[in-house]
Amino acid sequence: ALKYLNSEYPGAFLANEGVSYVSVGGDAIVGKEKKAATEASVVDNDGGKVGSEQVNQVYNDRGEGSASSVAYTSYAAVSGIGELTGDGVFLLNGLC
């Protein structure tokens, strides 16, 4: 996504005003496919690896599963593979 952005819209929009940009990536959340509806009654805490029980509870209450299942959907939309790592929105290996 960033490679496309840079090729289609090179430079920084506000560069003439002294503004520069930095992209930051994280490797905190592993994408994991959402559990089946029959398993969804128990909040998926992602094995304690990421997020907190409270965050995963919010995702579960909204019908989204967990932080990992939301990340899975985001990563799959960008790369076609959901079981990767990233910041929960964008996969780390897709930054370049």
mmCIF file of C-alpha atoms in Angstrom:
data_model
loop_
_atom_site.group_PDB
_atom_site.id
_atom_site.type_symbol
_atom_site.label_atom_id
_atom_site.label_comp_id
_atom_site.label_asym_id
_atom_site.label_seq_id
_atom_site.Cartn_x
_atom_site.Cartn_y
_atom_site.Cartn_z
ATOM 1 C CA ALA A 1 0.000 0.000 0.000
ATOM 2 C CA LEU A 2 2.770 2.441 0.866
ATOM 3 C CA LYS A 3 4.736 1.549 -2.271
ATOM 4 C CA TYR A 4 1.626 2.292 -4.379
ATOM 5 C CA LEU A 5 1.009 5.541 -2.517
ATOM 6 C CA ASN A 6 4.587 6.657 -3.036
ATOM 7 C CA SER A 7 4.517 5.809 -6.760
ATOM 8 C CA GLU A 8 1.141 7.466 -7.417
ATOM 9 C CA TYR A 9 1.552 10.449 -5.086
ATOM 10 C CA PRO A 10 5.289 11.035 -4.647
ATOM 11 C CA GLY A 11 6.630 13.437 -2.083
ATOM 12 C CA ALA A 12 4.983 14.999 0.898
ATOM 13 C CA PHE A 13 1.949 17.212 0.263
ATOM 14 C CA LEU A 14 3.063 19.769 2.827
ATOM 15 C CA ALA A 15 6.821 19.478 2.190
ATOM 16 C CA ASN A 16 7.047 23.142 1.160
ATOM 17 C CA GLU A 17 5.726 24.045 4.609
ATOM 18 C CA GLY A 18 8.425 22.013 6.363
ATOM 19 C CA VAL A 19 6.261 18.973 7.107
ATOM 20 C CA SER A 20 7.772 15.508 6.645
ATOM 21 C CA TYR A 21 6.214 12.100 7.148
ATOM 22 C CA VAL A 22 7.280 8.890 8.832
ATOM 23 C CA SER A 23 5.608 5.492 8.549
ATOM 24 C CA VAL A 24 5.696 3.280 11.598
ATOM 25 C CA GLY A 25 4.913 -0.417 11.609
ATOM 26 C CA GLY A 26 4.312 -2.798 14.444
ATOM 27 C CA ASP A 27 4.518 -6.525 14.972
ATOM 28 C CA ALA A 28 2.151 -6.935 17.912
ATOM 29 C CA ILE A 29 -0.823 -8.832 16.512
ATOM 30 C CA VAL A 30 -0.920 -12.107 14.630
ATOM 31 C CA GLY A 31 -3.963 -12.426 12.414
ATOM 32 C CA LYS A 32 -6.180 -15.363 13.314
ATOM 33 C CA GLU A 33 -9.394 -16.323 11.556
ATOM 34 C CA LYS A 34 -12.562 -15.659 13.534
ATOM 35 C CA LYS A 35 -13.994 -18.657 15.363
ATOM 36 C CA ALA A 36 -17.256 -20.173 14.188
ATOM 37 C CA ALA A 37 -20.470 -18.717 15.622
ATOM 38 C CA THR A 38 -20.927 -21.776 17.841
ATOM 39 C CA GLU A 39 -17.573 -21.045 19.472
ATOM 40 C CA ALA A 40 -18.119 -17.270 19.696
ATOM 41 C CA SER A 41 -19.951 -17.352 23.016
ATOM 42 C CA VAL A 42 -16.575 -17.628 24.731
ATOM 43 C CA VAL A 43 -14.407 -14.545 24.235
ATOM 44 C CA ASP A 44 -11.235 -15.412 22.376
ATOM 45 C CA ASN A 45 -8.391 -13.890 24.365
ATOM 46 C CA ASP A 46 -5.849 -14.867 21.708
ATOM 47 C CA GLY A 47 -3.977 -17.068 24.131
ATOM 48 C CA GLY A 48 -2.913 -14.042 26.157
ATOM 49 C CA LYS A 49 -0.496 -12.967 23.391
ATOM 50 C CA VAL A 50 -2.117 -9.730 22.281
ATOM 51 C CA GLY A 51 -4.613 -7.188 23.462
ATOM 52 C CA SER A 52 -6.394 -7.453 26.711
ATOM 53 C CA GLU A 53 -9.510 -9.259 27.775
ATOM 54 C CA GLN A 54 -11.347 -5.916 27.730
ATOM 55 C CA VAL A 55 -10.342 -5.135 24.137
ATOM 56 C CA ASN A 56 -11.258 -8.609 22.945
ATOM 57 C CA GLN A 57 -14.568 -8.369 24.818
ATOM 58 C CA VAL A 58 -15.430 -5.186 22.897
ATOM 59 C CA TYR A 59 -14.634 -6.878 19.569
ATOM 60 C CA ASN A 60 -16.647 -9.913 20.632
ATOM 61 C CA ASP A 61 -19.642 -7.790 21.691
ATOM 62 C CA ARG A 62 -19.591 -6.132 18.262
ATOM 63 C CA GLY A 63 -19.545 -9.538 16.580
ATOM 64 C CA GLU A 64 -15.977 -9.186 15.343
ATOM 65 C CA GLY A 65 -14.374 -11.902 17.482
ATOM 66 C CA SER A 66 -11.061 -10.588 18.822
ATOM 67 C CA ALA A 67 -8.177 -8.264 18.011
ATOM 68 C CA SER A 68 -6.559 -11.127 16.105
ATOM 69 C CA SER A 69 -9.645 -11.828 14.006
ATOM 70 C CA VAL A 70 -10.017 -8.137 13.129
ATOM 71 C CA ALA A 71 -6.322 -8.096 12.172
ATOM 72 C CA TYR A 72 -6.838 -11.248 10.071
ATOM 73 C CA THR A 73 -9.532 -9.472 8.046
ATOM 74 C CA SER A 74 -7.355 -6.378 7.548
ATOM 75 C CA TYR A 75 -4.237 -8.320 6.577
ATOM 76 C CA ALA A 76 -6.174 -10.556 4.169
ATOM 77 C CA ALA A 77 -7.694 -7.508 2.456
ATOM 78 C CA VAL A 78 -4.211 -6.129 1.736
ATOM 79 C CA SER A 79 -2.227 -9.296 1.021
ATOM 80 C CA GLY A 80 -4.685 -12.127 0.533
ATOM 81 C CA ILE A 81 -3.209 -13.855 3.604
ATOM 82 C CA GLY A 82 -4.655 -13.162 7.031
ATOM 83 C CA GLU A 83 -2.311 -15.183 9.238
ATOM 84 C CA LEU A 84 0.527 -12.653 9.264
ATOM 85 C CA THR A 85 1.808 -10.198 11.853
ATOM 86 C CA GLY A 86 1.366 -6.461 12.044
ATOM 87 C CA ASP A 87 -0.149 -3.677 14.083
ATOM 88 C CA GLY A 88 -3.695 -4.976 13.780
ATOM 89 C CA VAL A 89 -4.566 -2.807 10.793
ATOM 90 C CA PHE A 90 -1.658 -3.215 8.400
ATOM 91 C CA LEU A 91 0.679 -6.186 8.103
ATOM 92 C CA LEU A 92 4.330 -5.615 8.871
ATOM 93 C CA ASN A 93 5.703 -7.374 5.773
ATOM 94 C CA GLY A 94 3.537 -5.205 3.524
ATOM 95 C CA LEU A 95 5.252 -1.952 4.419
ATOM 96 C CA CYS A 96 7.753 -2.051 1.561
#
